[in-house]
C-alpha atoms as one frame of an Amber mdcrd trajectory, in Angstrom:
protein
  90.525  95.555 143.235  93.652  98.230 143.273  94.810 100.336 140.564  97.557
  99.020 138.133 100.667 100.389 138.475 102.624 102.701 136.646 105.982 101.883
 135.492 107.575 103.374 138.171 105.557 102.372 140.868 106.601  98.565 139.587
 110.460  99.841 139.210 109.515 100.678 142.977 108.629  97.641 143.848 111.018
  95.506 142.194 113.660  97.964 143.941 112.101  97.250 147.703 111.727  93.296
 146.808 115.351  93.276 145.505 117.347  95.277 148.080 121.075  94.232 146.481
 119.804  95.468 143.179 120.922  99.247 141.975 119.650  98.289 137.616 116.828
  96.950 136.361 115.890  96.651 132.253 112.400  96.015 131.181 110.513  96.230
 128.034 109.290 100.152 127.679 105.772 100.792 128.240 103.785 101.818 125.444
 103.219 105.562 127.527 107.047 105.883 128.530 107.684 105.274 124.281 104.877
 107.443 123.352 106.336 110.620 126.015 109.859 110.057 124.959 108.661 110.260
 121.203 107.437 113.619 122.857 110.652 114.556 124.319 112.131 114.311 120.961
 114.389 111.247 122.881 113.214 108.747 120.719 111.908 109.729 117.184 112.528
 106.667 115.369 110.850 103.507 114.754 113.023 100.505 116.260 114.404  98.103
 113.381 112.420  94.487 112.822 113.834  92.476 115.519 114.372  95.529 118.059
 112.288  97.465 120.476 112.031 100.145 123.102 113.221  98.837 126.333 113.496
 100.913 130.206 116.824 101.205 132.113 115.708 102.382 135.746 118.850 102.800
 137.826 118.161 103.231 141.482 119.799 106.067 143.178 119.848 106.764 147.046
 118.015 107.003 148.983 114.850 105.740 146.918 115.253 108.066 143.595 115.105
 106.263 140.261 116.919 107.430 137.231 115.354 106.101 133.647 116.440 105.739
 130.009 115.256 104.288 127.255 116.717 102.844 124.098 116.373  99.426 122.028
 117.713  96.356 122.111 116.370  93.092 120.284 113.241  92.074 120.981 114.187
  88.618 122.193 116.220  90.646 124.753 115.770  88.550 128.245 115.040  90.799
 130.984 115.810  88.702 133.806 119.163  89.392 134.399 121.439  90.011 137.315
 122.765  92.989 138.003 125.897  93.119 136.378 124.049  92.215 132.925 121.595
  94.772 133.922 123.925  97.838 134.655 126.044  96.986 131.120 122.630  96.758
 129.407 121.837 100.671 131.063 124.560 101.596 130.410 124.383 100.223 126.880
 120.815 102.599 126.697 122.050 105.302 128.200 124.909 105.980 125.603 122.478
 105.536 122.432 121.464 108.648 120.891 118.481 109.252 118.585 120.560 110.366
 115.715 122.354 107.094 115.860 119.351 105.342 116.089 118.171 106.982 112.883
 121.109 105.649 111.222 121.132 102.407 112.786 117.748 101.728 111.211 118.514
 103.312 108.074 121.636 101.011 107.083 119.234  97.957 109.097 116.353  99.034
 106.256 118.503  99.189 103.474 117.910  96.916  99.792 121.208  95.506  99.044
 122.659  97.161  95.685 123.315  93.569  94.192 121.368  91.035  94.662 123.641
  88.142  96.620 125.046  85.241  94.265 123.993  82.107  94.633 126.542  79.765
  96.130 127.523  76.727  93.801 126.233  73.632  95.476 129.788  71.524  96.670
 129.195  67.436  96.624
C-alpha cells in the first residue's frame, strides 16, 4: 500500500490528468490551514457557513502557485476552468484583515431585535 499524498502531490496529479486545465479550487487541508495560520496568512476563524479552501494555479512548465482563502462551505469544487480561475482569483485578492472584518460584521447581534411582520390575509 503507497503513501497518501500531500496536497500538492494531488494538485500534481489532477494537473497531469487534466492537461487543458491551468486552476484548480479544493477544500484546504487541515496542514495547509494550520501553516498559513503560521504564516500569519490566515489568522481568523472562517464565519458559520464558510471555510478555508486551496487555489493552485499551474504555472509552466510544471510549477504550482497556491492561495488560500474562504468561500462557503457548500462551495462546489468541480468546476471548469473559467469558474475555477474567477474563484483564484477571488482567493487571491482576500486579505486577512478583511477577513477579520468580514467575520466580525458576519458575528455581529443585531442592535434591535427585528419586528415581527403583521400577518396579511
Amino acid at each position: 500500500m503507497s503513501a497518501p499524498l500531500t496536497p500538492a502531490q494531488a494538485d500534481r496529479r489532477f494537473f497531469a490528468r487534466f492537461t487543458h486545465r491551468y486552476h484548480r479550487i479544493r477544500v484546504a487541508a487541515l496542514c495547509e490551514v494550520e501553516a498559513a495560520r503560521r504564516k500569519q496568512a490566515l489568522t481568523v476563524s472562517p464565519p458559520e457557513g464558510y471555510r478555508a479552501f486551496i487555489g493552485t494555479k499551474l504555472v509552466p512548465p510544471g510549477g504550482l502557485t497556491f492561495v488560500i482563502g474562504i468561500l462557503r462551505d457548500d462551495c462546489d469544487t468541480d468546476m471548469g476552468e473559467e469558474d475555477a480561475r474567477k474563484a483564484f482569483r477571488l482567493l487571491r485578492k482576500q486579505s486577512d484583515a478583511q477577513l477579520t472584518a468580514w467575520a466580525a460584521e458576519r458575528n455581529r447581534q443585531p442592535e434591535h431585535p427585528p419586528r415581527r411582520r403583521p400577518r396579511v390575509a
